[in-house]
Amino acid sequence: MRSHRRHPLLVPVLLCALAVLAARPTDADPDEGGSGLGAEVARLYEDAARATQRYEDGRREAAAQRSKALEYEKLLDRQRQKIDAMHEDLGRIARAQYRSGGALPFTVRMYLADDPDEMLRGQRAVERAELAVNKAIAKSRRAEARLAADEAKAQAAWHALEERNAGLAELKERIEGRLRAARLRLEGQADASVAAGSCPGAVRLDQPDVRFDQSWVAPVKSYELSASFGSAGARWSSRHTGQDFAVPVGTPVRSVGEGRVVKVSCGGAFGIQVVVRHAGGYYTQYAHLAAVSVDQGDRVGPGQWIGQSGSTGNSSGPHLHFEVRVTPETGSALDPAPWLSQRGVPL
């Protein structure tokens, strides 16, 4: 659960995030240094993910500060009601004194009283009551002042975070706009390569510094499942032989486990594809790619980027077609969902 304590370092951290992300060379020439359009898309993909995370973190922190300010306002209302009640108590004391002759000088009332000692004791009780109420009011006033100061700080922090979040939202939208444009260019480049029967070379992507504790992972990080194994449809000659993951063009595709790349090809129904051999005689296929980042014979580990999703070949839209086989060729596919689930990767 996120703490509602105020974090004084959050604002400078967000400012640094804006400066660092804005300074990244995401809009550089795609071919500069041989990085390729796919590498540009991968950088923008990561930048967009980081910008989104920072924006969401800032939005949650702003909501927490706003809740804190509203809570302080409720406490202030209760404190003011308490002070009003104390003022009413003083009013009752004053009215009681007036009814008992409080308008006369105290010496005169002493002479007129039937029992001066009793009156003196009553007067002292009234004075003590007045003193107690006055002290309580002074204490409440101090508490009210502290609450008002805390409320002002929370309000200021909330408004400052809202302003920073507006900047982060603008940055996020700018990066996502560049990512959409780069994805369109990457998709066009991949389609042109497949149409020409010339596979694009491997683009060595900057791998994220992520260590996986598990030996097996899902082929993409974030996804929606679409066509499943065994589905029927006009797009397939018999039944669907894999599991489809609906993801945007350029999404990094990961090797699900340790293995060796045995095939990188383009053309035909699968478009641009990669096949990896794993221990135990199993093979995994990653098809309809827009770009690859490995060559045949490369060793890969779990979670390593091996390409980027696309819509090449016989595809109705951007997605990753993932298969598990017992041979490197078609016709020996297994249902990927239970195969991954048995290895600790539920889809």
CSV table of C-alpha atoms in Angstrom, one decimal:
chain,number,residue,atom,x,y,z
A,1,MET,CA,0.0,0.0,0.0
A,2,ARG,CA,1.4,3.4,-0.9
A,3,SER,CA,2.4,5.6,2.0
A,4,HIS,CA,0.6,8.9,2.3
A,5,ARG,CA,3.7,10.6,3.8
A,6,ARG,CA,4.9,13.5,1.8
A,7,HIS,CA,8.0,12.9,-0.2
A,8,PRO,CA,10.0,16.1,-0.6
A,9,LEU,CA,12.4,14.6,-3.2
A,10,LEU,CA,9.6,13.5,-5.6
A,11,VAL,CA,9.4,16.9,-7.4
A,12,PRO,CA,13.1,17.1,-8.3
A,13,VAL,CA,13.1,13.4,-9.3
A,14,LEU,CA,10.2,14.1,-11.7
A,15,LEU,CA,12.0,17.1,-13.1
A,16,CYS,CA,15.1,14.9,-13.6
A,17,ALA,CA,13.0,12.3,-15.3
A,18,LEU,CA,11.6,14.9,-17.7
A,19,ALA,CA,15.1,16.2,-18.5
A,20,VAL,CA,16.6,12.7,-19.0
A,21,LEU,CA,13.7,11.3,-21.2
A,22,ALA,CA,13.5,14.5,-23.2
A,23,ALA,CA,17.3,14.3,-23.9
A,24,ARG,CA,17.3,10.7,-25.1
A,25,PRO,CA,18.1,10.4,-28.8
A,26,THR,CA,14.7,8.8,-29.7
A,27,ASP,CA,14.1,11.0,-32.7
A,28,ALA,CA,17.5,10.5,-34.3
A,29,ASP,CA,18.1,9.3,-37.8
A,30,PRO,CA,16.9,5.6,-37.8
A,31,ASP,CA,19.9,4.5,-39.8
A,32,GLU,CA,22.5,6.4,-37.9
A,33,GLY,CA,25.3,4.1,-36.6
A,34,GLY,CA,23.5,1.1,-38.1
A,35,SER,CA,21.0,1.0,-35.3
A,36,GLY,CA,18.1,0.6,-37.7
A,37,LEU,CA,14.4,1.5,-37.5
A,38,GLY,CA,13.7,-1.5,-35.3
A,39,ALA,CA,16.2,-0.3,-32.7
A,40,GLU,CA,14.6,3.2,-32.7
A,41,VAL,CA,11.2,1.5,-32.1
A,42,ALA,CA,12.6,-0.5,-29.3
A,43,ARG,CA,14.1,2.6,-27.6
A,44,LEU,CA,10.8,4.5,-28.0
A,45,TYR,CA,8.9,1.4,-26.7
A,46,GLU,CA,11.1,1.5,-23.5
A,47,ASP,CA,10.9,5.3,-23.2
A,48,ALA,CA,7.1,5.2,-23.5
A,49,ALA,CA,6.9,2.5,-20.8
A,50,ARG,CA,9.1,4.5,-18.4
A,51,ALA,CA,7.2,7.7,-19.1
A,52,THR,CA,3.9,6.0,-18.5
A,53,GLN,CA,5.2,4.5,-15.2
A,54,ARG,CA,6.5,7.9,-14.0
A,55,TYR,CA,3.2,9.5,-15.0
A,56,GLU,CA,1.2,6.9,-13.1
A,57,ASP,CA,3.5,7.2,-10.0
A,58,GLY,CA,3.1,10.9,-10.0
A,59,ARG,CA,-0.7,10.7,-10.5
A,60,ARG,CA,-1.0,8.3,-7.5
A,61,GLU,CA,1.2,10.6,-5.4
A,62,ALA,CA,-0.9,13.6,-6.4
A,63,ALA,CA,-4.1,11.7,-5.4
A,64,ALA,CA,-2.5,10.9,-2.0
A,65,GLN,CA,-1.6,14.5,-1.4
A,66,ARG,CA,-5.1,15.6,-2.4
A,67,SER,CA,-6.6,13.1,0.0
A,68,LYS,CA,-4.3,14.4,2.7
A,69,ALA,CA,-5.4,18.0,2.1
A,70,LEU,CA,-9.1,16.9,2.2
A,71,GLU,CA,-8.5,15.1,5.5
A,72,TYR,CA,-6.9,18.1,7.0
A,73,GLU,CA,-9.8,20.2,5.9
A,74,LYS,CA,-12.2,17.8,7.7
A,75,LEU,CA,-10.1,18.0,10.8
A,76,LEU,CA,-10.1,21.8,10.6
A,77,ASP,CA,-13.9,21.8,10.4
A,78,ARG,CA,-14.1,19.6,13.5
A,79,GLN,CA,-11.7,21.9,15.3
A,80,ARG,CA,-13.7,25.0,14.4
A,81,GLN,CA,-16.9,23.3,15.6
A,82,LYS,CA,-15.1,22.5,18.9
A,83,ILE,CA,-14.1,26.2,19.3
A,84,ASP,CA,-17.6,27.3,18.5
A,85,ALA,CA,-18.9,25.0,21.2
A,86,MET,CA,-16.4,26.5,23.7
A,87,HIS,CA,-17.5,30.0,22.9
A,88,GLU,CA,-21.1,28.9,23.5
A,89,ASP,CA,-19.9,27.6,27.0
A,90,LEU,CA,-18.5,31.0,27.8
A,91,GLY,CA,-21.7,32.6,26.6
A,92,ARG,CA,-23.7,30.4,29.0
A,93,ILE,CA,-21.4,31.4,31.9
A,94,ALA,CA,-21.7,35.1,31.1
A,95,ARG,CA,-25.5,34.8,30.8
A,96,ALA,CA,-25.7,32.9,34.1
A,97,GLN,CA,-23.6,35.6,35.8
A,98,TYR,CA,-25.9,38.3,34.4
A,99,ARG,CA,-29.0,36.5,35.7
A,100,SER,CA,-27.5,36.2,39.2
A,101,GLY,CA,-26.7,39.9,39.3
A,102,GLY,CA,-23.5,39.9,37.3
A,103,ALA,CA,-24.3,43.4,36.1
A,104,LEU,CA,-23.6,44.8,39.6
A,105,PRO,CA,-20.2,45.3,41.1
A,106,PHE,CA,-19.0,42.3,42.9
A,107,THR,CA,-18.7,44.1,46.3
A,108,VAL,CA,-22.4,45.2,46.1
A,109,ARG,CA,-23.5,41.7,45.3
A,110,MET,CA,-21.5,40.4,48.3
A,111,TYR,CA,-23.5,42.8,50.6
A,112,LEU,CA,-26.8,41.8,49.1
A,113,ALA,CA,-26.2,38.1,49.1
A,114,ASP,CA,-27.9,35.9,51.7
A,115,ASP,CA,-24.8,33.8,52.1
A,116,PRO,CA,-21.7,35.8,51.0
A,117,ASP,CA,-19.4,32.7,51.5
A,118,GLU,CA,-21.5,30.6,49.3
A,119,MET,CA,-21.5,33.4,46.7
A,120,LEU,CA,-17.7,33.7,46.9
A,121,ARG,CA,-17.3,30.0,46.3
A,122,GLY,CA,-19.7,30.2,43.3
A,123,GLN,CA,-17.8,33.2,41.9
A,124,ARG,CA,-14.5,31.2,42.2
A,125,ALA,CA,-16.1,28.3,40.4
A,126,VAL,CA,-17.3,30.5,37.6
A,127,GLU,CA,-13.8,32.1,37.3
A,128,ARG,CA,-12.2,28.6,37.2
A,129,ALA,CA,-14.6,27.6,34.5
A,130,GLU,CA,-13.9,30.7,32.5
A,131,LEU,CA,-10.2,30.1,32.8
A,132,ALA,CA,-10.5,26.5,31.8
A,133,VAL,CA,-12.6,27.3,28.7
A,134,ASN,CA,-10.2,30.2,27.7
A,135,LYS,CA,-7.2,27.8,28.0
A,136,ALA,CA,-9.0,25.2,26.0
A,137,ILE,CA,-9.9,27.8,23.3
A,138,ALA,CA,-6.3,29.0,23.1
A,139,LYS,CA,-5.1,25.3,22.8
A,140,SER,CA,-7.7,24.7,20.1
A,141,ARG,CA,-6.6,27.9,18.3
A,142,ARG,CA,-3.0,26.6,18.2
A,143,ALA,CA,-4.2,23.2,16.9
A,144,GLU,CA,-6.3,25.0,14.3
A,145,ALA,CA,-3.2,27.0,13.2
A,146,ARG,CA,-1.1,23.8,12.9
A,147,LEU,CA,-3.8,22.1,10.9
A,148,ALA,CA,-4.2,25.1,8.6
A,149,ALA,CA,-0.4,25.1,8.0
A,150,ASP,CA,-0.5,21.3,7.2
A,151,GLU,CA,-3.4,21.7,4.9
A,152,ALA,CA,-1.6,24.5,3.1
A,153,LYS,CA,1.5,22.3,2.6
A,154,ALA,CA,-0.6,19.4,1.4
A,155,GLN,CA,-2.5,21.7,-1.0
A,156,ALA,CA,0.8,23.2,-2.3
A,157,ALA,CA,2.3,19.7,-2.8
A,158,TRP,CA,-0.8,18.5,-4.6
A,159,HIS,CA,-0.9,21.5,-7.0
A,160,ALA,CA,2.9,21.2,-7.6
A,161,LEU,CA,2.5,17.5,-8.5
A,162,GLU,CA,-0.5,18.2,-10.7
A,163,GLU,CA,1.7,20.7,-12.7
A,164,ARG,CA,4.5,18.2,-12.9
A,165,ASN,CA,2.1,15.5,-14.0
A,166,ALA,CA,0.8,17.8,-16.8
A,167,GLY,CA,4.4,18.0,-18.0
A,168,LEU,CA,4.9,14.2,-17.8
A,169,ALA,CA,1.6,13.6,-19.6
A,170,GLU,CA,2.8,15.9,-22.4
A,171,LEU,CA,6.1,14.1,-22.6
A,172,LYS,CA,4.4,10.7,-22.6
A,173,GLU,CA,2.1,11.8,-25.5
A,174,ARG,CA,5.0,13.1,-27.4
A,175,ILE,CA,7.0,9.9,-27.1
A,176,GLU,CA,3.9,7.8,-27.9
A,177,GLY,CA,3.4,9.9,-31.0
A,178,ARG,CA,6.9,9.3,-32.2
A,179,LEU,CA,6.5,5.6,-31.4
A,180,ARG,CA,3.3,5.4,-33.5
A,181,ALA,CA,5.1,7.0,-36.4
A,182,ALA,CA,8.1,4.8,-36.1
A,183,ARG,CA,5.9,1.6,-35.8
A,184,LEU,CA,4.2,2.6,-39.1
A,185,ARG,CA,7.6,3.0,-40.8
A,186,LEU,CA,8.9,-0.3,-39.4
A,187,GLU,CA,5.7,-2.1,-40.6
A,188,GLY,CA,6.1,-0.7,-44.1
A,189,GLN,CA,9.8,-1.6,-44.1
A,190,ALA,CA,9.0,-5.2,-43.0
A,191,ASP,CA,6.2,-5.6,-45.6
A,192,ALA,CA,8.5,-4.3,-48.4
A,193,SER,CA,11.3,-6.8,-47.4
A,194,VAL,CA,8.9,-9.8,-47.4
A,195,ALA,CA,7.4,-8.7,-50.7
A,196,ALA,CA,10.9,-8.5,-52.2
A,197,GLY,CA,11.8,-11.9,-50.7
A,198,SER,CA,14.8,-10.3,-48.9
A,199,CYS,CA,14.9,-10.8,-45.2
A,200,PRO,CA,16.2,-7.8,-43.2
A,201,GLY,CA,19.4,-8.4,-41.3
A,202,ALA,CA,19.4,-8.8,-37.5
A,203,VAL,CA,19.2,-5.6,-35.6
A,204,ARG,CA,21.1,-5.9,-32.3
A,205,LEU,CA,18.8,-4.3,-29.8
A,206,ASP,CA,19.9,-2.9,-26.5
A,207,GLN,CA,18.7,-5.6,-24.1
A,208,PRO,CA,17.1,-4.3,-20.9
A,209,ASP,CA,19.1,-4.9,-17.7
A,210,VAL,CA,16.6,-7.5,-16.3
A,211,ARG,CA,17.5,-10.8,-14.6
A,212,PHE,CA,14.9,-13.5,-14.6
A,213,ASP,CA,14.7,-15.8,-11.6
A,214,GLN,CA,12.6,-18.3,-13.6
A,215,SER,CA,13.9,-20.5,-16.5
A,216,TRP,CA,10.8,-19.8,-18.6
A,217,VAL,CA,8.9,-16.6,-19.4
A,218,ALA,CA,6.0,-15.5,-21.7
A,219,PRO,CA,7.1,-14.5,-25.2
A,220,VAL,CA,5.9,-10.9,-24.7
A,221,LYS,CA,5.7,-8.8,-21.5
A,222,SER,CA,2.2,-7.3,-21.9
A,223,TYR,CA,-0.4,-8.7,-24.2
A,224,GLU,CA,-3.9,-9.8,-24.8
A,225,LEU,CA,-4.6,-13.3,-26.0
A,226,SER,CA,-6.3,-13.6,-29.3
A,227,ALA,CA,-6.6,-16.8,-31.5
A,228,SER,CA,-5.8,-19.9,-29.5
A,229,PHE,CA,-4.5,-23.3,-30.4
A,230,GLY,CA,-6.9,-25.4,-32.4
A,231,SER,CA,-9.1,-22.5,-33.4
A,232,ALA,CA,-10.9,-22.8,-36.8
A,233,GLY,CA,-11.1,-20.0,-39.3
A,234,ALA,CA,-10.8,-19.1,-43.0
A,235,ARG,CA,-7.3,-17.8,-42.5
A,236,TRP,CA,-5.9,-21.3,-41.7
A,237,SER,CA,-5.9,-24.4,-44.0
A,238,SER,CA,-7.1,-26.6,-41.1
A,239,ARG,CA,-6.7,-25.5,-37.5
A,240,HIS,CA,-4.7,-22.7,-35.8
A,241,THR,CA,-1.4,-24.2,-34.8
A,242,GLY,CA,-0.3,-21.8,-32.1
A,243,GLN,CA,-1.3,-19.1,-29.6
A,244,ASP,CA,-1.6,-15.5,-30.8
A,245,PHE,CA,-0.6,-12.6,-28.6
A,246,ALA,CA,-2.2,-9.3,-29.7
A,247,VAL,CA,0.5,-6.6,-29.3
A,248,PRO,CA,1.4,-3.5,-31.3
A,249,VAL,CA,4.0,-3.5,-34.1
A,250,GLY,CA,7.5,-3.2,-32.7
A,251,THR,CA,6.8,-4.9,-29.3
A,252,PRO,CA,10.0,-6.7,-28.2
A,253,VAL,CA,9.5,-10.5,-28.5
A,254,ARG,CA,11.4,-12.7,-26.0
A,255,SER,CA,12.8,-16.2,-26.1
A,256,VAL,CA,10.6,-18.1,-23.7
A,257,GLY,CA,13.7,-20.1,-22.5
A,258,GLU,CA,17.3,-21.0,-23.0
A,259,GLY,CA,18.1,-22.4,-26.4
A,260,ARG,CA,19.7,-21.9,-29.8
A,261,VAL,CA,18.3,-20.2,-32.9
A,262,VAL,CA,17.9,-22.7,-35.6
A,263,LYS,CA,16.0,-20.7,-38.2
A,264,VAL,CA,15.5,-17.1,-39.2
A,265,SER,CA,13.5,-16.6,-42.4
A,266,CYS,CA,10.9,-14.5,-44.1
A,267,GLY,CA,8.2,-15.0,-46.7
A,268,GLY,CA,5.3,-17.4,-46.9
A,269,ALA,CA,2.4,-17.5,-44.4
A,270,PHE,CA,4.5,-16.8,-41.3
A,271,GLY,CA,6.2,-13.8,-42.8
A,272,ILE,CA,9.4,-13.0,-40.8
A,273,GLN,CA,10.0,-15.7,-38.2
A,274,VAL,CA,12.5,-17.1,-35.7
A,275,VAL,CA,12.6,-20.7,-34.5
A,276,VAL,CA,14.5,-21.7,-31.3
A,277,ARG,CA,15.5,-25.2,-30.2
A,278,HIS,CA,15.3,-25.9,-26.4
A,279,ALA,CA,16.4,-28.8,-24.2
A,280,GLY,CA,14.2,-31.8,-24.3
A,281,GLY,CA,13.6,-31.8,-28.0
A,282,TYR,CA,11.2,-28.8,-28.1
A,283,TYR,CA,11.2,-25.9,-30.5
A,284,THR,CA,9.4,-22.6,-30.3
A,285,GLN,CA,8.4,-20.4,-33.2
A,286,TYR,CA,7.9,-16.6,-33.2
A,287,ALA,CA,6.1,-15.5,-36.4
A,288,HIS,CA,4.7,-12.5,-38.3
A,289,LEU,CA,7.6,-10.4,-37.0
A,290,ALA,CA,8.6,-6.9,-38.2
A,291,ALA,CA,12.3,-7.3,-37.3
A,292,VAL,CA,14.7,-9.8,-35.9
A,293,SER,CA,17.6,-9.2,-33.5
A,294,VAL,CA,19.3,-12.7,-33.7
A,295,ASP,CA,21.0,-14.7,-36.3
A,296,GLN,CA,20.8,-18.5,-36.9
A,297,GLY,CA,23.1,-20.3,-34.5
A,298,ASP,CA,22.9,-17.7,-31.8
A,299,ARG,CA,22.5,-18.8,-28.2
A,300,VAL,CA,19.6,-17.1,-26.3
A,301,GLY,CA,18.5,-17.0,-22.7
A,302,PRO,CA,15.0,-16.7,-21.1
A,303,GLY,CA,13.6,-13.3,-21.7
A,304,GLN,CA,16.2,-12.3,-24.3
A,305,TRP,CA,14.9,-10.1,-27.1
A,306,ILE,CA,15.0,-12.0,-30.3
A,307,GLY,CA,12.8,-9.8,-32.5
A,308,GLN,CA,9.9,-7.4,-32.7
A,309,SER,CA,6.3,-8.1,-33.4
A,310,GLY,CA,4.6,-7.2,-36.7
A,311,SER,CA,2.0,-8.2,-39.1
A,312,THR,CA,4.0,-9.9,-42.0
A,313,GLY,CA,2.8,-12.9,-43.9
A,314,ASN,CA,-0.7,-14.2,-43.6
A,315,SER,CA,-1.8,-11.9,-40.8
A,316,SER,CA,-5.0,-10.0,-40.1
A,317,GLY,CA,-3.3,-7.4,-37.9
A,318,PRO,CA,-0.3,-6.8,-35.5
A,319,HIS,CA,0.3,-9.8,-33.3
A,320,LEU,CA,2.8,-12.5,-32.4
A,321,HIS,CA,2.1,-16.0,-33.5
A,322,PHE,CA,3.8,-18.4,-31.0
A,323,GLU,CA,4.1,-22.1,-31.5
A,324,VAL,CA,5.6,-25.0,-29.6
A,325,ARG,CA,6.7,-28.0,-31.7
A,326,VAL,CA,8.6,-31.3,-31.4
A,327,THR,CA,10.4,-30.6,-34.7
A,328,PRO,CA,11.6,-27.4,-36.2
A,329,GLU,CA,9.1,-27.6,-39.0
A,330,THR,CA,5.3,-27.2,-39.2
A,331,GLY,CA,3.0,-30.1,-38.5
A,332,SER,CA,4.3,-31.1,-35.0
A,333,ALA,CA,2.7,-28.3,-32.9
A,334,LEU,CA,1.6,-28.7,-29.3
A,335,ASP,CA,-0.8,-26.5,-27.4
A,336,PRO,CA,1.5,-23.7,-26.1
A,337,ALA,CA,-0.8,-22.7,-23.2
A,338,PRO,CA,-0.5,-25.9,-21.1
A,339,TRP,CA,3.1,-26.3,-22.2
A,340,LEU,CA,4.1,-22.9,-20.7
A,341,SER,CA,1.9,-23.5,-17.7
A,342,GLN,CA,3.7,-26.7,-16.9
A,343,ARG,CA,6.9,-24.6,-16.8
A,344,GLY,CA,5.5,-22.0,-14.4
A,345,VAL,CA,4.2,-19.5,-17.0
A,346,PRO,CA,0.4,-19.2,-17.0
A,347,LEU,CA,-1.1,-17.2,-19.8
